[in-house]
Amino acid sequence: MEIAVFSTKSYDRRFIDAAASKGHSLHYIEALLTADTAVLARGAGAVCVFVNDQVDDAVLATFTSLGVRLVVLRSAGFNNVDLAAARRHGIVIARVPAYSPEAVAEHTVALMLSLDRNIHRAYARVREGNFALEGLLGFNLHGRTVGVVGTGRVGTSVARIMTGFGCKVLAYDIMPNTACREIGVEYVPLATLLEQSDIVTLHCPLTPETRHLIDADAIARMKHGVMVINTSRGAIVDTKAVVDGIKSGTIGHLGLDVYEEEAALFFDDKSDEVIRDDVFERLLTFPNVLVTGHQAFFTAEALQAIADTTIANVDAFATTGKALYEVTEAT
Ligand code: NAD
């Protein structure tokens, strides 16, 4: 099948080419998928997209007119897809539900450790010949309380790692799981988690219910000096409220791998440009904030698994008319 791959980077190409050696025709497109670029899928039966590609009604209407029957996501999250519109247009949506939750969990813990021990600041200081320790004081993770919001694949992996550090792990999820309970995680209401945690780490999907879950009210419940980590989806956090929380000292450390307006910024080299997003730029002025550009998934193991499952979704659709991991409004 001809597959149009949007938002392609060299690393996508490397892993997808290897996975698709069985005779698919791949059309790599660097552009982000929008209503304006959707026509670039002309000739393709399937379209492959990433997290910031917009699979909305207008895009799906164009796909229908071009004869595209399948959209495969190179991601687990599907908040960028209008599933009701896909159903109306008769286009199947498929995703990669689990590629490497450990990749995301390990990056989450890397943010925690870097922020706690000020590794980001120490790196810059030592290179300048500054070996002073003032301002680098950290705290032991051992004995601290970590609140995990969303204990699916990634959240469970984070909980497991944090119990290894000797942390008490609290969790909030609309569907608690036994794997977490078995490792000693205690499920509590969200308000309790926010009030008792030294570190709050977010691992729920972005849905209408979780949009701005961490807003001014939620921050007001948190411990003074709390560390907040978001490697899930940017809009789960109200960034302006978080900026206020940092200025007041309620949030003592902030680690973000995702940002609600990231589509205009992430995955491209903008180092020669003036960044016009004042909220994002304000975040970068704080010494206790560490931002990475949506790279938590970015390990060789994860890219391999994403490419393999993406091609398996296309193969299954080509032979049976059903993708392996179809996403519907009921998912
Ligand atoms: P998952 O589906 O396995 O787990 C999500 C969990 O969140 C489930 O247990 C679910 O019950 C829970 N949940 C749903 N709604 C909730 C709510 N309102 N409140 C609390 N919990 C709720 O997903 P996962 O594989 O663990 O991934 C978690 C998120 O991480 C994804 O949704 C995705 O947005 C994000 N992610 C980010 C990266 C990255 O590179 N930064 C990579 C992969 C996934």
mmCIF file of C-alpha atoms and ligand atoms in Angstrom:
data_model
loop_
_atom_site.group_PDB
_atom_site.id
_atom_site.type_symbol
_atom_site.label_atom_id
_atom_site.label_comp_id
_atom_site.label_asym_id
_atom_site.label_seq_id
_atom_site.Cartn_x
_atom_site.Cartn_y
_atom_site.Cartn_z
ATOM 1 C CA MET A 1 0.000 0.000 0.000
ATOM 2 C CA GLU A 2 1.206 3.562 -0.620
ATOM 3 C CA ILE A 3 1.671 5.318 2.715
ATOM 4 C CA ALA A 4 2.054 9.112 3.028
ATOM 5 C CA VAL A 5 4.125 9.795 6.142
ATOM 6 C CA PHE A 6 3.635 13.318 7.525
ATOM 7 C CA SER A 7 6.008 15.186 9.903
ATOM 8 C CA THR A 8 8.859 12.959 8.795
ATOM 9 C CA LYS A 9 12.293 13.336 10.399
ATOM 10 C CA SER A 10 15.402 11.378 9.413
ATOM 11 C CA TYR A 11 14.970 9.081 12.419
ATOM 12 C CA ASP A 12 11.365 8.214 11.400
ATOM 13 C CA ARG A 13 12.547 7.339 7.927
ATOM 14 C CA ARG A 14 15.343 5.110 9.216
ATOM 15 C CA PHE A 15 13.075 3.000 11.424
ATOM 16 C CA ILE A 16 9.995 2.936 9.135
ATOM 17 C CA ASP A 17 12.099 1.987 6.081
ATOM 18 C CA ALA A 18 13.536 -0.952 8.034
ATOM 19 C CA ALA A 19 10.103 -2.082 9.274
ATOM 20 C CA ALA A 20 8.423 -1.687 5.880
ATOM 21 C CA SER A 21 10.902 -3.702 3.831
ATOM 22 C CA LYS A 22 8.052 -6.007 2.807
ATOM 23 C CA GLY A 23 7.004 -3.911 -0.165
ATOM 24 C CA HIS A 24 5.043 -0.864 0.960
ATOM 25 C CA SER A 25 5.545 2.309 -1.025
ATOM 26 C CA LEU A 26 6.478 5.115 1.367
ATOM 27 C CA HIS A 27 6.017 8.773 0.548
ATOM 28 C CA TYR A 28 7.857 10.840 3.172
ATOM 29 C CA ILE A 29 6.585 14.376 3.768
ATOM 30 C CA GLU A 30 8.364 16.785 6.126
ATOM 31 C CA ALA A 31 5.355 19.093 6.497
ATOM 32 C CA LEU A 32 3.008 19.036 9.466
ATOM 33 C CA LEU A 33 -0.430 17.742 8.495
ATOM 34 C CA THR A 34 -2.960 20.578 8.331
ATOM 35 C CA ALA A 35 -5.957 21.397 6.145
ATOM 36 C CA ASP A 36 -3.476 23.070 3.749
ATOM 37 C CA THR A 37 -1.027 20.151 3.491
ATOM 38 C CA ALA A 38 -3.542 17.264 3.481
ATOM 39 C CA VAL A 39 -3.552 17.215 -0.354
ATOM 40 C CA LEU A 40 0.064 15.979 -0.256
ATOM 41 C CA ALA A 41 -1.432 12.556 0.553
ATOM 42 C CA ARG A 42 -2.701 12.272 -3.041
ATOM 43 C CA GLY A 43 -2.193 8.718 -4.322
ATOM 44 C CA ALA A 44 -1.848 7.171 -0.849
ATOM 45 C CA GLY A 45 -4.238 4.589 0.605
ATOM 46 C CA ALA A 46 -2.920 5.195 4.126
ATOM 47 C CA VAL A 47 -1.564 8.227 5.940
ATOM 48 C CA CYS A 48 0.876 8.038 8.837
ATOM 49 C CA VAL A 49 0.877 10.920 11.349
ATOM 50 C CA PHE A 50 2.563 12.074 14.553
ATOM 51 C CA VAL A 51 1.413 13.895 17.701
ATOM 52 C CA ASN A 52 1.079 17.451 16.347
ATOM 53 C CA ASP A 53 -0.499 16.548 13.000
ATOM 54 C CA GLN A 54 -4.097 17.779 12.994
ATOM 55 C CA VAL A 55 -6.508 15.035 11.914
ATOM 56 C CA ASP A 56 -9.626 17.188 12.006
ATOM 57 C CA ASP A 57 -12.832 17.269 9.977
ATOM 58 C CA ALA A 58 -11.355 19.391 7.153
ATOM 59 C CA VAL A 59 -8.294 17.139 6.816
ATOM 60 C CA LEU A 60 -10.436 13.988 6.881
ATOM 61 C CA ALA A 61 -12.751 15.452 4.213
ATOM 62 C CA THR A 62 -9.719 15.993 1.958
ATOM 63 C CA PHE A 63 -8.519 12.447 2.673
ATOM 64 C CA THR A 64 -11.943 11.072 1.709
ATOM 65 C CA SER A 65 -11.822 12.928 -1.612
ATOM 66 C CA LEU A 66 -8.305 11.502 -2.239
ATOM 67 C CA GLY A 67 -9.355 7.917 -1.427
ATOM 68 C CA VAL A 68 -7.358 7.616 1.827
ATOM 69 C CA ARG A 69 -8.956 4.870 3.931
ATOM 70 C CA LEU A 70 -6.601 4.537 6.892
ATOM 71 C CA VAL A 71 -4.761 6.927 9.235
ATOM 72 C CA VAL A 72 -2.063 5.319 11.382
ATOM 73 C CA LEU A 73 -0.696 7.277 14.341
ATOM 74 C CA ARG A 74 2.950 6.870 15.310
ATOM 75 C CA SER A 75 1.843 7.499 18.904
ATOM 76 C CA ALA A 76 -0.286 6.183 21.743
ATOM 77 C CA GLY A 77 -2.167 9.458 22.331
ATOM 78 C CA PHE A 78 -4.889 10.358 19.799
ATOM 79 C CA ASN A 79 -6.156 13.694 21.132
ATOM 80 C CA ASN A 80 -5.206 15.277 17.765
ATOM 81 C CA VAL A 81 -7.825 13.175 15.922
ATOM 82 C CA ASP A 82 -11.517 14.034 15.506
ATOM 83 C CA LEU A 83 -12.799 10.478 15.938
ATOM 84 C CA ALA A 84 -16.451 11.372 15.288
ATOM 85 C CA ALA A 85 -15.450 12.975 11.964
ATOM 86 C CA ALA A 86 -13.339 9.915 11.081
ATOM 87 C CA ARG A 87 -16.377 7.682 11.672
ATOM 88 C CA ARG A 88 -18.547 9.935 9.491
ATOM 89 C CA HIS A 89 -15.947 9.877 6.711
ATOM 90 C CA GLY A 90 -15.495 6.096 7.020
ATOM 91 C CA ILE A 91 -11.735 6.452 7.652
ATOM 92 C CA VAL A 92 -10.163 3.958 10.034
ATOM 93 C CA ILE A 93 -7.846 5.405 12.714
ATOM 94 C CA ALA A 94 -5.170 3.207 14.278
ATOM 95 C CA ARG A 95 -2.432 3.863 16.820
ATOM 96 C CA VAL A 96 0.494 2.297 18.649
ATOM 97 C CA PRO A 97 -1.023 1.694 22.090
ATOM 98 C CA ALA A 98 2.181 0.579 23.784
ATOM 99 C CA TYR A 99 5.644 0.911 22.339
ATOM 100 C CA SER A 100 7.918 1.497 25.269
ATOM 101 C CA PRO A 101 6.292 2.850 28.402
ATOM 102 C CA GLU A 102 9.694 2.467 30.055
ATOM 103 C CA ALA A 103 11.182 5.020 27.630
ATOM 104 C CA VAL A 104 8.678 7.646 28.790
ATOM 105 C CA ALA A 105 8.922 6.596 32.442
ATOM 106 C CA GLU A 106 12.723 6.769 32.440
ATOM 107 C CA HIS A 107 12.663 10.263 30.903
ATOM 108 C CA THR A 108 10.150 11.294 33.561
ATOM 109 C CA VAL A 109 12.549 10.150 36.269
ATOM 110 C CA ALA A 110 15.453 11.846 34.449
ATOM 111 C CA LEU A 111 13.543 15.149 34.735
ATOM 112 C CA MET A 112 12.884 14.533 38.447
ATOM 113 C CA LEU A 113 16.530 13.764 39.209
ATOM 114 C CA SER A 114 17.886 16.610 37.068
ATOM 115 C CA LEU A 115 15.609 19.162 38.717
ATOM 116 C CA ASP A 116 16.117 17.846 42.236
ATOM 117 C CA ARG A 117 19.920 17.836 42.010
ATOM 118 C CA ASN A 118 20.120 20.868 39.660
ATOM 119 C CA ILE A 119 22.050 18.896 37.054
ATOM 120 C CA HIS A 120 20.956 21.345 34.325
ATOM 121 C CA ARG A 121 22.557 24.226 36.256
ATOM 122 C CA ALA A 122 25.615 22.271 37.393
ATOM 123 C CA TYR A 123 26.370 21.304 33.782
ATOM 124 C CA ALA A 124 26.508 24.959 32.708
ATOM 125 C CA ARG A 125 28.409 26.107 35.802
ATOM 126 C CA VAL A 126 31.184 23.536 35.627
ATOM 127 C CA ARG A 127 31.794 24.297 31.942
ATOM 128 C CA GLU A 128 32.322 27.939 32.958
ATOM 129 C CA GLY A 129 34.800 26.947 35.680
ATOM 130 C CA ASN A 130 32.264 27.708 38.433
ATOM 131 C CA PHE A 131 32.424 24.965 41.052
ATOM 132 C CA ALA A 132 30.392 26.759 43.737
ATOM 133 C CA LEU A 133 27.556 24.734 45.267
ATOM 134 C CA GLU A 134 25.317 27.619 46.372
ATOM 135 C CA GLY A 135 21.931 27.251 44.685
ATOM 136 C CA LEU A 136 22.403 23.563 43.888
ATOM 137 C CA LEU A 137 21.002 22.128 47.138
ATOM 138 C CA GLY A 138 18.782 19.127 46.432
ATOM 139 C CA PHE A 139 16.666 16.743 48.491
ATOM 140 C CA ASN A 140 16.695 12.967 48.919
ATOM 141 C CA LEU A 141 14.054 11.135 46.897
ATOM 142 C CA HIS A 142 14.158 8.346 49.477
ATOM 143 C CA GLY A 143 11.247 8.800 51.871
ATOM 144 C CA ARG A 144 9.444 11.379 49.687
ATOM 145 C CA THR A 145 5.849 11.030 48.525
ATOM 146 C CA VAL A 146 5.280 10.834 44.754
ATOM 147 C CA GLY A 147 1.772 11.322 43.357
ATOM 148 C CA VAL A 148 1.146 9.574 40.028
ATOM 149 C CA VAL A 149 -1.900 10.848 38.112
ATOM 150 C CA GLY A 150 -2.884 8.134 35.640
ATOM 151 C CA THR A 151 -1.534 4.642 36.296
ATOM 152 C CA GLY A 152 -1.675 3.107 32.839
ATOM 153 C CA ARG A 153 1.430 1.745 31.159
ATOM 154 C CA VAL A 154 3.689 4.765 31.748
ATOM 155 C CA GLY A 155 2.311 5.674 35.179
ATOM 156 C CA THR A 156 2.735 2.104 36.427
ATOM 157 C CA SER A 157 6.326 2.057 35.184
ATOM 158 C CA VAL A 158 7.047 5.384 36.949
ATOM 159 C CA ALA A 159 5.429 4.052 40.146
ATOM 160 C CA ARG A 160 7.620 0.947 39.981
ATOM 161 C CA ILE A 161 10.806 3.011 39.561
ATOM 162 C CA MET A 162 9.873 5.394 42.376
ATOM 163 C CA THR A 163 9.162 2.557 44.826
ATOM 164 C CA GLY A 164 12.726 1.427 43.979
ATOM 165 C CA PHE A 165 13.982 4.824 45.179
ATOM 166 C CA GLY A 166 12.232 4.218 48.504
ATOM 167 C CA CYS A 167 9.424 6.689 47.823
ATOM 168 C CA LYS A 168 5.863 6.405 49.060
ATOM 169 C CA VAL A 169 3.696 6.337 45.927
ATOM 170 C CA LEU A 170 0.157 7.711 45.880
ATOM 171 C CA ALA A 171 -1.949 7.423 42.747
ATOM 172 C CA TYR A 172 -5.138 8.729 41.232
ATOM 173 C CA ASP A 173 -6.824 7.041 38.284
ATOM 174 C CA ILE A 174 -10.424 6.651 37.164
ATOM 175 C CA MET A 175 -9.575 2.942 36.683
ATOM 176 C CA PRO A 176 -7.107 1.784 39.379
ATOM 177 C CA ASN A 177 -5.069 -1.318 38.515
ATOM 178 C CA THR A 178 -3.964 -4.283 40.584
ATOM 179 C CA ALA A 179 -0.351 -4.205 39.270
ATOM 180 C CA CYS A 180 0.125 -0.882 41.066
ATOM 181 C CA ARG A 181 -1.597 -2.045 44.252
ATOM 182 C CA GLU A 182 0.674 -5.117 44.292
ATOM 183 C CA ILE A 183 3.794 -2.932 44.396
ATOM 184 C CA GLY A 184 2.392 -0.922 47.303
ATOM 185 C CA VAL A 185 0.855 2.045 45.486
ATOM 186 C CA GLU A 186 -1.995 3.633 47.440
ATOM 187 C CA TYR A 187 -4.923 4.974 45.413
ATOM 188 C CA VAL A 188 -6.367 8.202 46.818
ATOM 189 C CA PRO A 189 -8.704 10.937 45.561
ATOM 190 C CA LEU A 190 -6.976 13.558 43.368
ATOM 191 C CA ALA A 191 -7.319 16.246 46.062
ATOM 192 C CA THR A 192 -5.507 14.034 48.608
ATOM 193 C CA LEU A 193 -2.748 13.252 46.103
ATOM 194 C CA LEU A 194 -2.232 16.961 45.390
ATOM 195 C CA GLU A 195 -2.187 17.835 49.103
ATOM 196 C CA GLN A 196 0.236 15.093 50.205
ATOM 197 C CA SER A 197 2.720 14.684 47.338
ATOM 198 C CA ASP A 198 6.236 16.146 47.209
ATOM 199 C CA ILE A 199 6.315 15.288 43.489
ATOM 200 C CA VAL A 200 3.213 15.248 41.254
ATOM 201 C CA THR A 201 3.759 13.456 37.942
ATOM 202 C CA LEU A 202 1.127 13.376 35.172
ATOM 203 C CA HIS A 203 0.460 10.265 33.063
ATOM 204 C CA CYS A 204 -3.215 10.453 32.083
ATOM 205 C CA PRO A 205 -4.338 11.058 28.488
ATOM 206 C CA LEU A 206 -5.546 14.467 27.326
ATOM 207 C CA THR A 207 -9.344 14.338 27.291
ATOM 208 C CA PRO A 208 -12.033 16.982 27.890
ATOM 209 C CA GLU A 209 -11.952 15.859 31.567
ATOM 210 C CA THR A 210 -8.172 16.193 31.961
ATOM 211 C CA ARG A 211 -7.678 19.465 30.027
ATOM 212 C CA HIS A 212 -6.183 21.913 32.566
ATOM 213 C CA LEU A 213 -6.482 19.309 35.331
ATOM 214 C CA ILE A 214 -3.560 21.170 36.884
ATOM 215 C CA ASP A 215 -5.045 24.672 37.117
ATOM 216 C CA ALA A 216 -4.869 27.422 39.751
ATOM 217 C CA ASP A 217 -7.233 25.519 42.096
ATOM 218 C CA ALA A 218 -5.204 22.308 41.840
ATOM 219 C CA ILE A 219 -1.941 24.217 42.429
ATOM 220 C CA ALA A 220 -3.464 25.916 45.481
ATOM 221 C CA ARG A 221 -3.964 22.453 47.029
ATOM 222 C CA MET A 222 -0.316 21.427 46.521
ATOM 223 C CA LYS A 223 2.467 21.469 49.107
ATOM 224 C CA HIS A 224 4.664 24.563 49.111
ATOM 225 C CA GLY A 225 7.712 23.789 46.959
ATOM 226 C CA VAL A 226 6.144 20.797 45.169
ATOM 227 C CA MET A 227 7.799 19.372 42.052
ATOM 228 C CA VAL A 228 5.420 19.023 39.069
ATOM 229 C CA ILE A 229 6.335 16.832 36.092
ATOM 230 C CA ASN A 230 4.356 16.528 32.861
ATOM 231 C CA THR A 231 5.479 14.067 30.185
ATOM 232 C CA SER A 232 1.895 13.296 29.126
ATOM 233 C CA ARG A 233 0.212 15.999 27.035
ATOM 234 C CA GLY A 234 0.758 19.748 27.377
ATOM 235 C CA ALA A 235 -2.830 20.900 27.832
ATOM 236 C CA ILE A 236 -3.281 18.783 30.973
ATOM 237 C CA VAL A 237 -1.489 21.718 32.601
ATOM 238 C CA ASP A 238 -2.745 25.317 32.539
ATOM 239 C CA THR A 239 0.646 26.861 31.770
ATOM 240 C CA LYS A 240 -0.262 30.401 32.871
ATOM 241 C CA ALA A 241 -1.444 29.059 36.251
ATOM 242 C CA VAL A 242 1.807 27.112 36.552
ATOM 243 C CA VAL A 243 3.856 30.263 35.847
ATOM 244 C CA ASP A 244 1.966 31.968 38.699
ATOM 245 C CA GLY A 245 2.576 28.898 40.890
ATOM 246 C CA ILE A 246 6.324 29.137 40.264
ATOM 247 C CA LYS A 247 6.358 32.880 40.970
ATOM 248 C CA SER A 248 4.558 32.339 44.293
ATOM 249 C CA GLY A 249 6.938 29.512 45.265
ATOM 250 C CA THR A 250 4.169 26.896 45.507
ATOM 251 C CA ILE A 251 5.786 25.050 42.606
ATOM 252 C CA GLY A 252 9.427 24.572 43.560
ATOM 253 C CA HIS A 253 10.419 22.630 40.446
ATOM 254 C CA LEU A 254 8.738 22.124 37.083
ATOM 255 C CA GLY A 255 9.714 19.517 34.490
ATOM 256 C CA LEU A 256 7.903 19.536 31.149
ATOM 257 C CA ASP A 257 8.387 17.338 28.108
ATOM 258 C CA VAL A 258 5.135 18.584 26.601
ATOM 259 C CA TYR A 259 3.577 22.041 26.280
ATOM 260 C CA GLU A 260 0.050 23.033 25.317
ATOM 261 C CA GLU A 261 1.216 25.194 22.394
ATOM 262 C CA GLU A 262 4.062 22.883 21.402
ATOM 263 C CA ALA A 263 2.816 22.337 17.823
ATOM 264 C CA ALA A 264 4.253 25.740 16.854
ATOM 265 C CA LEU A 265 7.629 24.992 18.463
ATOM 266 C CA PHE A 266 8.665 21.414 19.002
ATOM 267 C CA PHE A 267 10.517 18.985 16.705
ATOM 268 C CA ASP A 268 12.202 21.757 14.663
ATOM 269 C CA ASP A 269 15.381 23.826 15.052
ATOM 270 C CA LYS A 270 14.169 27.340 15.890
ATOM 271 C CA SER A 271 17.492 28.565 17.254
ATOM 272 C CA ASP A 272 17.761 31.312 14.612
ATOM 273 C CA GLU A 273 14.223 32.545 15.177
ATOM 274 C CA VAL A 274 12.564 34.891 17.644
ATOM 275 C CA ILE A 275 10.167 32.778 19.712
ATOM 276 C CA ARG A 276 6.929 34.744 19.954
ATOM 277 C CA ASP A 277 5.275 32.610 22.633
ATOM 278 C CA ASP A 278 5.709 34.797 25.737
ATOM 279 C CA VAL A 279 4.345 32.198 28.166
ATOM 280 C CA PHE A 280 6.822 29.602 26.948
ATOM 281 C CA GLU A 281 9.693 32.094 27.047
ATOM 282 C CA ARG A 282 8.714 33.121 30.606
ATOM 283 C CA LEU A 283 8.953 29.463 31.651
ATOM 284 C CA LEU A 284 12.505 29.290 30.318
ATOM 285 C CA THR A 285 13.623 32.213 32.510
ATOM 286 C CA PHE A 286 13.110 30.244 35.753
ATOM 287 C CA PRO A 287 16.144 28.384 37.141
ATOM 288 C CA ASN A 288 13.909 25.675 38.581
ATOM 289 C CA VAL A 289 12.195 24.796 35.288
ATOM 290 C CA LEU A 290 13.484 22.162 32.872
ATOM 291 C CA VAL A 291 11.796 21.747 29.484
ATOM 292 C CA THR A 292 12.548 19.072 26.906
ATOM 293 C CA GLY A 293 10.907 19.111 23.475
ATOM 294 C CA HIS A 294 8.652 16.035 23.560
ATOM 295 C CA GLN A 295 11.525 13.559 23.617
ATOM 296 C CA ALA A 296 10.383 11.175 26.376
ATOM 297 C CA PHE A 297 9.518 8.535 23.763
ATOM 298 C CA PHE A 298 12.796 9.013 21.906
ATOM 299 C CA THR A 299 14.781 5.804 22.382
ATOM 300 C CA ALA A 300 15.893 3.333 19.723
ATOM 301 C CA GLU A 301 13.720 0.641 21.310
ATOM 302 C CA ALA A 302 10.639 2.855 21.191
ATOM 303 C CA LEU A 303 11.181 4.016 17.578
ATOM 304 C CA GLN A 304 11.660 0.407 16.501
ATOM 305 C CA ALA A 305 8.439 -0.662 18.229
ATOM 306 C CA ILE A 306 6.511 2.338 16.819
ATOM 307 C CA ALA A 307 7.651 1.546 13.265
ATOM 308 C CA ASP A 308 6.897 -2.184 13.618
ATOM 309 C CA THR A 309 3.382 -1.610 15.005
ATOM 310 C CA THR A 310 2.630 1.124 12.458
ATOM 311 C CA ILE A 311 3.462 -1.230 9.584
ATOM 312 C CA ALA A 312 1.579 -4.081 11.306
ATOM 313 C CA ASN A 313 -1.497 -1.802 11.477
ATOM 314 C CA VAL A 314 -1.230 -1.143 7.713
ATOM 315 C CA ASP A 315 -0.615 -4.831 6.920
ATOM 316 C CA ALA A 316 -3.643 -5.943 8.957
ATOM 317 C CA PHE A 317 -5.832 -3.306 7.291
ATOM 318 C CA ALA A 318 -4.609 -4.284 3.804
ATOM 319 C CA THR A 319 -5.380 -7.975 4.368
ATOM 320 C CA THR A 320 -8.487 -7.926 6.600
ATOM 321 C CA GLY A 321 -9.910 -4.405 6.301
ATOM 322 C CA LYS A 322 -9.321 -3.961 10.045
ATOM 323 C CA ALA A 323 -6.266 -2.345 11.657
ATOM 324 C CA LEU A 324 -4.543 -4.120 14.527
ATOM 325 C CA TYR A 325 -5.055 -1.299 17.022
ATOM 326 C CA GLU A 326 -8.053 0.647 15.813
ATOM 327 C CA VAL A 327 -9.114 3.748 17.755
ATOM 328 C CA THR A 328 -12.795 4.585 18.044
ATOM 329 C CA GLU A 329 -14.782 6.997 20.170
ATOM 330 C CA ALA A 330 -15.224 4.100 22.623
ATOM 331 C CA THR A 331 -11.440 3.608 23.081
HETATM 332 P P1 NAD B 1 -2.492 4.437 29.150
HETATM 333 O O1 NAD B 1 -3.718 4.524 28.303
HETATM 334 O O2 NAD B 1 -1.839 3.115 29.328
HETATM 335 O O3 NAD B 1 -2.791 5.015 30.611
HETATM 336 C C1 NAD B 1 -3.533 6.181 30.837
HETATM 337 C C2 NAD B 1 -4.152 6.053 32.231
HETATM 338 O O4 NAD B 1 -4.802 7.297 32.518
HETATM 339 C C3 NAD B 1 -5.182 4.925 32.333
HETATM 340 O O5 NAD B 1 -4.935 4.126 33.453
HETATM 341 C C4 NAD B 1 -6.504 5.693 32.466
HETATM 342 O O6 NAD B 1 -7.468 5.006 33.263
HETATM 343 C C5 NAD B 1 -6.034 6.962 33.156
HETATM 344 N N1 NAD B 1 -6.978 8.064 33.028
HETATM 345 C C6 NAD B 1 -7.825 8.335 31.993
HETATM 346 N N2 NAD B 1 -8.555 9.434 32.291
HETATM 347 C C7 NAD B 1 -8.161 9.844 33.514
HETATM 348 C C8 NAD B 1 -8.562 10.916 34.356
HETATM 349 N N3 NAD B 1 -9.536 11.764 33.989
HETATM 350 N N4 NAD B 1 -7.951 11.044 35.549
HETATM 351 C C9 NAD B 1 -6.979 10.163 35.933
HETATM 352 N N5 NAD B 1 -6.569 9.132 35.186
HETATM 353 C C10 NAD B 1 -7.148 8.977 33.984
HETATM 354 O O7 NAD B 1 -1.476 5.495 28.518
HETATM 355 P P2 NAD B 1 0.116 5.452 28.673
HETATM 356 O O8 NAD B 1 0.709 4.620 27.589
HETATM 357 O O9 NAD B 1 0.465 5.183 30.085
HETATM 358 O O10 NAD B 1 0.472 6.970 28.320
HETATM 359 C C11 NAD B 1 0.061 8.015 29.181
HETATM 360 C C12 NAD B 1 0.101 9.305 28.386
HETATM 361 O O11 NAD B 1 1.484 9.624 28.132
HETATM 362 C C13 NAD B 1 -0.529 9.164 26.987
HETATM 363 O O12 NAD B 1 -1.884 9.440 27.024
HETATM 364 C C14 NAD B 1 0.242 10.155 26.157
HETATM 365 O O13 NAD B 1 -0.515 11.359 26.129
HETATM 366 C C15 NAD B 1 1.538 10.377 26.945
HETATM 367 N N6 NAD B 1 2.736 9.968 26.204
HETATM 368 C C16 NAD B 1 3.732 10.877 26.079
HETATM 369 C C17 NAD B 1 4.908 10.526 25.434
HETATM 370 C C18 NAD B 1 6.054 11.491 25.297
HETATM 371 O O14 NAD B 1 6.970 11.259 24.485
HETATM 372 N N7 NAD B 1 6.116 12.558 26.080
HETATM 373 C C19 NAD B 1 5.034 9.246 24.884
HETATM 374 C C20 NAD B 1 3.990 8.344 25.046
HETATM 375 C C21 NAD B 1 2.835 8.714 25.708
#
